XYZ file of C-alpha atoms in Angstrom:
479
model
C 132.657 -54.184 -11.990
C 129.750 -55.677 -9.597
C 128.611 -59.144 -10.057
C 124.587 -60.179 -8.721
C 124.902 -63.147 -6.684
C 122.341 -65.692 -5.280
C 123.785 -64.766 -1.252
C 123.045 -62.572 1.118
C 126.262 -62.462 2.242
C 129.826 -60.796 0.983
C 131.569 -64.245 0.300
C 130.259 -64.899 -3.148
C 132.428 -63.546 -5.872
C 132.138 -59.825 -3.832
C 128.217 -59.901 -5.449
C 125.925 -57.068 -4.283
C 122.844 -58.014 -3.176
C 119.518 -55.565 -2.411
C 116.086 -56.898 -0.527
C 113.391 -55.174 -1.531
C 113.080 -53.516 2.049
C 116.389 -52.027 1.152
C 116.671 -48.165 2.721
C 119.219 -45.696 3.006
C 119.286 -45.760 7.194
C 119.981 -49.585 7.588
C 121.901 -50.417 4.583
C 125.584 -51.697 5.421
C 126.087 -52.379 1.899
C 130.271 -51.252 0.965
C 130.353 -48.811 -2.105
C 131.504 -51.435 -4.529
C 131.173 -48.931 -7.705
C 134.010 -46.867 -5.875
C 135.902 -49.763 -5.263
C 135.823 -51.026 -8.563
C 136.259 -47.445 -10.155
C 132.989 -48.076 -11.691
C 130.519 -45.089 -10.993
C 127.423 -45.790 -11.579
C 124.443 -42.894 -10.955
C 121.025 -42.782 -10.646
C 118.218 -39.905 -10.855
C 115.836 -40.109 -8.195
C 112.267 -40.099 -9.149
C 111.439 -37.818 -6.135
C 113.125 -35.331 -4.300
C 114.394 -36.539 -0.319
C 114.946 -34.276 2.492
C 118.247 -34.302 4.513
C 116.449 -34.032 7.614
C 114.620 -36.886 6.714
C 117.441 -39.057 5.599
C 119.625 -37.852 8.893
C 116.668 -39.360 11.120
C 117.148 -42.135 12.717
C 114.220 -44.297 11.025
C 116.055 -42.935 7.597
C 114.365 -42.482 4.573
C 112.690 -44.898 1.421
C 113.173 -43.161 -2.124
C 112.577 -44.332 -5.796
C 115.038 -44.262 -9.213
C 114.476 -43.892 -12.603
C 116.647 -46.452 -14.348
C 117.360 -46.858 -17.883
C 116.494 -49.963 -18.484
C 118.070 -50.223 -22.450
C 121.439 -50.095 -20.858
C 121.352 -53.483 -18.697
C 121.708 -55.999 -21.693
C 124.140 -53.823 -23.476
C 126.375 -54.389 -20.543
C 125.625 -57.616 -19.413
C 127.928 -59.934 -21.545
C 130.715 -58.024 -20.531
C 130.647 -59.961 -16.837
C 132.111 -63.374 -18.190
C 134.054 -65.017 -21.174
C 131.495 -64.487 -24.464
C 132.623 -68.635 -25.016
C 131.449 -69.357 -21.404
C 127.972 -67.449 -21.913
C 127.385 -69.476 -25.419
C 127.944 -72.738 -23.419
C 125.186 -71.791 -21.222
C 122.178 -70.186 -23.391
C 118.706 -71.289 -22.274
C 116.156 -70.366 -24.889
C 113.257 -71.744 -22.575
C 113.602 -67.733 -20.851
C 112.339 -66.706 -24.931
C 109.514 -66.741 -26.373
C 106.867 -69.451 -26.103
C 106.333 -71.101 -29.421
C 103.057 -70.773 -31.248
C 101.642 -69.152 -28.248
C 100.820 -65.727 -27.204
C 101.643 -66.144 -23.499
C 105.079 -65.169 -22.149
C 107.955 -67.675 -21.461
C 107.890 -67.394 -17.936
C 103.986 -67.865 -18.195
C 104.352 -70.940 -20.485
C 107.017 -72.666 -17.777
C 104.868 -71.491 -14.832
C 101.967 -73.360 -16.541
C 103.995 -76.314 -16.372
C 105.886 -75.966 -13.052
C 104.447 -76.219 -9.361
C 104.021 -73.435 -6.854
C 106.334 -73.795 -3.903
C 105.079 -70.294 -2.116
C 101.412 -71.721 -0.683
C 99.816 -70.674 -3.637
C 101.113 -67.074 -3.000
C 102.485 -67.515 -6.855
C 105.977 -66.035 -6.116
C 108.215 -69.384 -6.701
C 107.877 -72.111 -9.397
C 109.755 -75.492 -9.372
C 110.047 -77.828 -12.437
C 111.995 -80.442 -11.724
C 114.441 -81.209 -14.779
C 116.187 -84.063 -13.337
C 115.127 -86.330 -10.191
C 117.957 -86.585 -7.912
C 118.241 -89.219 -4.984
C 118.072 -89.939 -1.586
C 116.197 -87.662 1.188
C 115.176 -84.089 0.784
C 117.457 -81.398 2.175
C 116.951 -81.099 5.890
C 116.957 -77.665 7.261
C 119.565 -76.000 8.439
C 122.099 -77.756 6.105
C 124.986 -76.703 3.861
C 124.267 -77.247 0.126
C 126.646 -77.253 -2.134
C 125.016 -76.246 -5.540
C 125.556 -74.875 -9.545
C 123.120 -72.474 -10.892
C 122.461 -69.995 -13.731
C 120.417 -66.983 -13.486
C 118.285 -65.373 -16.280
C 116.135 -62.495 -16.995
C 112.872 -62.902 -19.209
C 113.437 -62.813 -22.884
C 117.459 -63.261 -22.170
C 118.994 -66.546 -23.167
C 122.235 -65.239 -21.862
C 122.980 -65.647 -18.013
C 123.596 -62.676 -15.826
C 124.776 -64.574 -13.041
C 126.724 -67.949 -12.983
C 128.571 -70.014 -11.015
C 129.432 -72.300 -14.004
C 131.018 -69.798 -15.790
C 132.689 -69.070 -12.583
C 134.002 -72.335 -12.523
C 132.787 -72.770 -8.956
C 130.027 -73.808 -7.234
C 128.434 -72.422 -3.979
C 128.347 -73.456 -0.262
C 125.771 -71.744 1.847
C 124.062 -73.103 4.967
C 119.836 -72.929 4.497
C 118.333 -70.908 6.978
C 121.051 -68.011 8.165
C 119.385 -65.487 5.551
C 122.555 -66.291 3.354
C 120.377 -66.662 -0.122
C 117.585 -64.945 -1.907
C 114.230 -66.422 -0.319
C 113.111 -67.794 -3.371
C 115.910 -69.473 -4.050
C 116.396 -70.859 -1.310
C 112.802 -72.039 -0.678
C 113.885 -74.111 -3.934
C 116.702 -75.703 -2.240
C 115.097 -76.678 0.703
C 112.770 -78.705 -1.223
C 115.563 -80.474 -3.292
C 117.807 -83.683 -3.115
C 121.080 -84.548 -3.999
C 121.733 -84.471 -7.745
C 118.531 -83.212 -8.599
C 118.558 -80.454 -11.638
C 115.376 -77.702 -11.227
C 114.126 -74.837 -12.858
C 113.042 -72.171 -10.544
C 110.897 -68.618 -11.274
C 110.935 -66.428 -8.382
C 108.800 -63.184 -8.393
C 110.822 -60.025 -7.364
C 109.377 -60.250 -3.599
C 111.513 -63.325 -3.660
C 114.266 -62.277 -5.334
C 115.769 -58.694 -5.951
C 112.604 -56.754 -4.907
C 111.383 -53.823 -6.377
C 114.800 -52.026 -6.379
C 116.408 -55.003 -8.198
C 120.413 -54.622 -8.386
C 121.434 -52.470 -10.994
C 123.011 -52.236 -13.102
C 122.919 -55.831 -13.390
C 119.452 -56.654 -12.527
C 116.528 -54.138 -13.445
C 114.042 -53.424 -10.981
C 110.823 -55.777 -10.378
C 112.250 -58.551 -12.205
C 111.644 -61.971 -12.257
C 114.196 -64.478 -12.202
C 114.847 -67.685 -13.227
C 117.132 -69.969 -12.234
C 118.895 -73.551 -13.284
C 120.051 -75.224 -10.037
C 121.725 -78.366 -9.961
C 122.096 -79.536 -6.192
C 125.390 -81.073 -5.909
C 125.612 -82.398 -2.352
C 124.522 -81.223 1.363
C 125.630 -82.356 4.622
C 123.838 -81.662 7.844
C 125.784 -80.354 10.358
C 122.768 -79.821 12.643
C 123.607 -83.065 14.995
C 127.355 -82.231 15.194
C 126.554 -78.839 16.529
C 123.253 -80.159 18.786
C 126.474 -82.327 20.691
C 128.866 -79.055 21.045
C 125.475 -77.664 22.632
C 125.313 -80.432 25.482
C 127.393 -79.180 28.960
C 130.481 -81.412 29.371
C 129.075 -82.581 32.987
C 126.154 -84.201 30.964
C 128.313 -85.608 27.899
C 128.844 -88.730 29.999
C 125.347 -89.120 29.880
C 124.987 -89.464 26.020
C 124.621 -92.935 24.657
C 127.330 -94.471 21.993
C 124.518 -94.305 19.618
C 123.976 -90.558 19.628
C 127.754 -89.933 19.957
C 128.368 -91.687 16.926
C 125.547 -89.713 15.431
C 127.627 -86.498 15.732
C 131.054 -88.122 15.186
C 129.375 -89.190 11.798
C 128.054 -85.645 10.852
C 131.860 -84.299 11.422
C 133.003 -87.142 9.471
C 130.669 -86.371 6.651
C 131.314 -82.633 7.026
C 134.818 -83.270 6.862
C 134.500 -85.018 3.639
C 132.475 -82.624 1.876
C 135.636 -79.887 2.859
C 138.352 -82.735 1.332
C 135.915 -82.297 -1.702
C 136.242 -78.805 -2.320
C 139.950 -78.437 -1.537
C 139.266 -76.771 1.916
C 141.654 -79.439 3.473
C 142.814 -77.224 6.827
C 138.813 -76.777 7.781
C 138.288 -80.705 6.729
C 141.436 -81.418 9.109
C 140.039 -80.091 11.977
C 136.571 -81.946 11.269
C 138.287 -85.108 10.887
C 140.046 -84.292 14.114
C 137.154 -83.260 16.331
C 135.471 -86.495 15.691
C 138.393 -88.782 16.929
C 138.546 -87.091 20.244
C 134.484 -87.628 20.617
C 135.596 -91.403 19.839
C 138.733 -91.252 21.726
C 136.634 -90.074 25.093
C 133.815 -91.704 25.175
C 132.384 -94.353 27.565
C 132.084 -97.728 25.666
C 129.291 -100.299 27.451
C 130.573 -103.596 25.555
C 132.308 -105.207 22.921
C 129.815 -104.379 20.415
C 131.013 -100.746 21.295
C 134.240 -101.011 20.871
C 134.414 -102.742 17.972
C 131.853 -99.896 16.136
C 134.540 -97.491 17.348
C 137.728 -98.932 16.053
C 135.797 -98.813 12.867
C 135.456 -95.503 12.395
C 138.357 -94.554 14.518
C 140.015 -96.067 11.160
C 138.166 -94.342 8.651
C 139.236 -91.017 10.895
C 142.477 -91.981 11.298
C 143.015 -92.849 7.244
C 141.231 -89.749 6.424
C 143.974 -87.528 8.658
C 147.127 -89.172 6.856
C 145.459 -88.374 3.257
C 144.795 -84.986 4.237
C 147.859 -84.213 6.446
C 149.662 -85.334 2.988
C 147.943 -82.840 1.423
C 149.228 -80.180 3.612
C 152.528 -81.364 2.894
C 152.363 -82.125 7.123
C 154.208 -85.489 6.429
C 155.440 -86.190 9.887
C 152.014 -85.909 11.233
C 150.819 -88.458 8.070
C 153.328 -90.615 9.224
C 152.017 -90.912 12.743
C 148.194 -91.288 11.357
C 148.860 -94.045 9.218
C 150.604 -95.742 11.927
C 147.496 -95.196 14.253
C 145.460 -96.469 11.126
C 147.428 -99.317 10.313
C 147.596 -100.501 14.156
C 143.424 -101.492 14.080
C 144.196 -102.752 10.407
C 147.730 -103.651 8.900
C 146.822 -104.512 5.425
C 144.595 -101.429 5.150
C 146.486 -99.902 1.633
C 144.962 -96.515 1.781
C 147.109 -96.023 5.030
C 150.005 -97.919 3.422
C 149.864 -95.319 0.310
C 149.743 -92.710 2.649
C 152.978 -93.658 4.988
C 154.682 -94.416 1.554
C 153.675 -90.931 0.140
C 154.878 -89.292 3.383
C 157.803 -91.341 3.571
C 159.067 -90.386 -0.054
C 158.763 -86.581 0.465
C 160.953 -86.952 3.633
C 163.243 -88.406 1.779
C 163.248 -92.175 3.588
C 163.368 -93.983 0.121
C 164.001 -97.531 1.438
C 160.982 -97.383 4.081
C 158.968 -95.708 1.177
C 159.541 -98.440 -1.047
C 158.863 -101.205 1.679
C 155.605 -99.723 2.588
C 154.566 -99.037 -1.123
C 155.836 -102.912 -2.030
C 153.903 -104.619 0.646
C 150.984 -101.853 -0.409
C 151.317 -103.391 -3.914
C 151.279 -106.769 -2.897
C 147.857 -105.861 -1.227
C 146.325 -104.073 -4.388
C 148.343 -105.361 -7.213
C 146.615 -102.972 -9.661
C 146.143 -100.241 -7.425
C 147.682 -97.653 -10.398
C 147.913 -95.180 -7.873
C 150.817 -96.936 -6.128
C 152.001 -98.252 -9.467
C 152.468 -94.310 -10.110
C 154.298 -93.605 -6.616
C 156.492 -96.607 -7.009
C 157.940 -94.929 -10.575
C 157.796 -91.395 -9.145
C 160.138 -93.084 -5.850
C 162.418 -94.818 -8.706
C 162.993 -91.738 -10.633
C 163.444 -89.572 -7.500
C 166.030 -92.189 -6.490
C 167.980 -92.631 -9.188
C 168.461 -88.660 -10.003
C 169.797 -88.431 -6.408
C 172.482 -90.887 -6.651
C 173.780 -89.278 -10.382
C 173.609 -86.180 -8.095
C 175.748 -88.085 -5.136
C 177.893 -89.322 -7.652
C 178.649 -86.114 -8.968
C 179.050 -83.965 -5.846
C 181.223 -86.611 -4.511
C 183.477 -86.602 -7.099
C 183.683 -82.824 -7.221
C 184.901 -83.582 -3.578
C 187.408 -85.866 -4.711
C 189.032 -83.616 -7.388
C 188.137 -86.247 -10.172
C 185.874 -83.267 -12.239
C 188.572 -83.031 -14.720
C 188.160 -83.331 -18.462
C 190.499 -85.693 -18.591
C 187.629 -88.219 -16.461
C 184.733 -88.522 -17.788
C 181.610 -89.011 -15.089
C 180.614 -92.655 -16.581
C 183.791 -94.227 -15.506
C 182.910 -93.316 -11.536
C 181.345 -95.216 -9.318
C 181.082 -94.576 -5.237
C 181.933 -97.748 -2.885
C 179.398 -99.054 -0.639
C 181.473 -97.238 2.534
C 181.302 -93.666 0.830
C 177.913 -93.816 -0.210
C 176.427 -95.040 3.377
C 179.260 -92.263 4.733
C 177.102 -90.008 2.394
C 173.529 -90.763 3.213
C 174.106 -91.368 7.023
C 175.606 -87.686 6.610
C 172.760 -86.352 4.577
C 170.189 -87.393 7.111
C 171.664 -86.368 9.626
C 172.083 -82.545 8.302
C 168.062 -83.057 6.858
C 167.155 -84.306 10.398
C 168.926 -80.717 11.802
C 167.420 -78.590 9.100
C 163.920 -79.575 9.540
C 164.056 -79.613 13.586
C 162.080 -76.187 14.314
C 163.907 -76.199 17.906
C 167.541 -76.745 16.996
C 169.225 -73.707 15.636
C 172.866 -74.502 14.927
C 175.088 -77.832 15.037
C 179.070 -78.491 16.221
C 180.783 -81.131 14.601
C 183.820 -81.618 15.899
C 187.026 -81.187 13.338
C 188.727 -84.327 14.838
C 186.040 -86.629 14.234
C 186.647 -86.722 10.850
C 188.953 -87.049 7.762
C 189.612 -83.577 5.562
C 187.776 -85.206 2.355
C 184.869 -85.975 4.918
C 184.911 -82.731 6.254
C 184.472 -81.140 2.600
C 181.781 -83.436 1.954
C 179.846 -81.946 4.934
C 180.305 -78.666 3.676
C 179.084 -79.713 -0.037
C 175.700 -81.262 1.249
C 175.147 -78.225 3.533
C 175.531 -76.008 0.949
C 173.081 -78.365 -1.041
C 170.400 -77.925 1.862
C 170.845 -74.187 2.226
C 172.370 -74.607 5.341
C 175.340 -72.196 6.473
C 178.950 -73.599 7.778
C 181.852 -71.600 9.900
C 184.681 -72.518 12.132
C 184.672 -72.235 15.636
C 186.740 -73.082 18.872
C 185.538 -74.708 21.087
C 188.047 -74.987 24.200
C 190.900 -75.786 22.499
C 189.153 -78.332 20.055
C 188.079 -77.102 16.646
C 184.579 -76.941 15.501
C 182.466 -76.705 12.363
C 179.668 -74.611 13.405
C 176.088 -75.567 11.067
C 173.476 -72.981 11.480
C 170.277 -71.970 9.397
């Protein structure tokens, strides 16, 4: 099936979207219908000529649609409990009034289009702060509806996802988009854009039917202005040196904020990159005093804080590890980085620096119930290990029989350091990307040692053989 969207673009949802200058020569439009096995034909209201259509300048034609068939089909797009949850009767029927709906809202809404009459804004719900500046990314929730239609034919509520577009790329529907631009963050409007400013004459069946007017719910959820960021990249390395720490820190800000605003919607390699772009503006620049430098160790924290969080989130722990180092060297007692080097820690398995760092995190933020939660998840981890060190070692032993029951063992403090310094040391080879296989030399150590490597090898997937080396044997780890 083909879904209407808001963009210009093929990123939302696969949506199909016609101007009204639409023509057959310039269209790069994919055939969705054949891609969705969803044919969909139309009769043409006057005949076209081949020649015509062949020519270079193409050829403009006109359908006849059926227009009875578009609400028929149009609650089969999203979940019937989704489309109850967002009914508007404001697109019915005025009340005790002959006019129109859109006519009675209009009446009551102001035009955004210089009096042109082809977009409406009502504002349902003031938002705050400044007005979107141009050129921004907005991040935004709408509904679309046709006159006389409670029922949306477009959402990104029911979609469960809201959409990113940058103003001023041709990205959205003009009239949409001239709504945006006049909106700030948090703000709820109702928009009615005129088909000129919307799906044109053409429309976008069969979703949309020609020369419609739409309205549309927006709710603007954030924006961030990348403008300043990019108006830096622009400036010729030989004249960076130029640039004061004021407008550098203008640009490190905007990635900062960009970066953010990626965290937010789960885009976490893009925000990375943000996060790390802006350290190296810090990390080069030319500081004039003390003033300076201070400023930049303050951000250079926030930066540095913000990489271990999201490095976490990639599950790039060794890299979180060195951030919250670099984080916690301009401020020790800084628990966001402590959480972090904890968290990172505990998936690489280093339970008693985890617990250190989460401890002395605690002591910071005693009701911090995020590190309350890691602290449990570290004891539980810990504990199921050691039943499971307890258990493999006394496979190794032979004491598995019947006859000895698993509560009456207990490992001494020499095996179970034996066992751990072995453990990381066959972790440490099997997460090395460089190092491909590992001799340990028979001699070294005693046979119930020696089966004990083999059991926590086997335990980390790793493969064991027997080789000669000279005249010394070998047990040969690989991966």
């Amino acid at each position: 099936m083909t879904n209407v969207g808001v963009g210009q673009s093929s990123d939302m949802m696969e949506n199909l979207e016609i101007s009204e200058n639409a023509n057959v020569a310039n269209s790069d439009l994919e055939d969705e219908e054949e891609e969705h096995n969803d044919d969909f034909t139309v009769t043409l209201k006057q005949p076209i000529d081949l020649d015509d259509l062949c020519n270079e300048k193409g050829c403009s034609f006109e359908v006849e649609l059926d227009e009875e068939g578009y609400s028929e089909e149009q609650n089969n797009y999203f979940n019937p409990d989704d489309v109850y949850r967002n009914l508007d009767d404001s697109c019915l029927q005025a009340d005790d009034t002959d006019e129109t709906s859109y006519d009675y809202l209009i009446s009551k809404s102001t035009d955004l289009s210089d009096g042109q009459g082809l977009v409406f804004k009502q504002v349902l719900k003031q938002g705050s702060g400044t007005v979107v500046p141009p050129s921004a990314y907005v991040t935004f929730h709408y509904n679309a509806y046709m006159e006389m239609s409670d029922e949306p034919f477009d959402s990104t509520y029911m979609r469960n996802r809201s959409e990113r577009k940058r103003l001023g790329t041709g990205g959205l529907l003009p009239g949409l988009e001239l709504g945006l631009a006049t909106m700030k963050k948090g703000e709820e409007a109702r928009f009615i854009v005129r088909p000129e400013m919307a799906y044109g004459k053409l429309g976008a069946p069969p979703r949309v039917m020609p020369n419609t007017t739409i309205l549309f719910k927006v709710t603007l959820c954030n924006y961030v202005d990348y403008s300043q960021a990019e108006d830096f990249d622009n400036i010729p390395e030989t004249e960076r040196g130029k640039v004061s720490f004021d407008q550098l820190l203008v640009a490190v800000n905007a990635n900062r904020e960009a970066a953010s605003e990626l965290m937010k919607e789960k885009r976490t390699f893009e925000a990375k990159k943000r996060y790390k772009k802006a350290v190296r503006l810090l990390e080069n620049c030319r500081l004039q005093n003390e003033e300076e430098e201070k400023r930049q160790k303050a951000v250079l924290l926030k930066l540095y804080t913000n990489l271990c969080i999201a490095s976490n989130q990639l599950g790039e722990f060794k890299q979180a590890i060195t951030f919250s180092r670099l984080a916690l060297g301009y401020d020790p007692g800084n628990t966001k980085a402590l959480y972090a080097l904890g968290k990172a820690k505990l998936n690489l398995g280093d339970f008693v620096e985890a617990r250190t760092v989460l401890v002395r995190a605690q002591h910071l933020q005693p009701g911090n119930a995020d590190i309350v939660n890691l602290l449990r998840k570290l004891d539980q981890q810990q504990k199921a290990i050691e039943l499971d060190e307890k258990e493999l070692y006394r496979r190794m032993m032979g004491r598995n029989s019947a006859s000895q029951p698993a509560k009456s063992f207990s490992t001494t403090p020499t095996e179970s350091s034996t066992f751990q310094e072995m453990k990381a040391k066959l972790v440490k080879f099997r997460d090395d990307g460089e190092t491909t296989k590992l001799l340990i030399p028979v001699s070294s150590f005693r046979d119930s040692q020696l089966e004990m490597l083999k059991e926590i090898a086997a335990t980390l997937s790793l493969k064991v053989s027997q080789s000669d080396v000279g005249s010394e044997k070998h047990l040969r780890i690989s991966k």
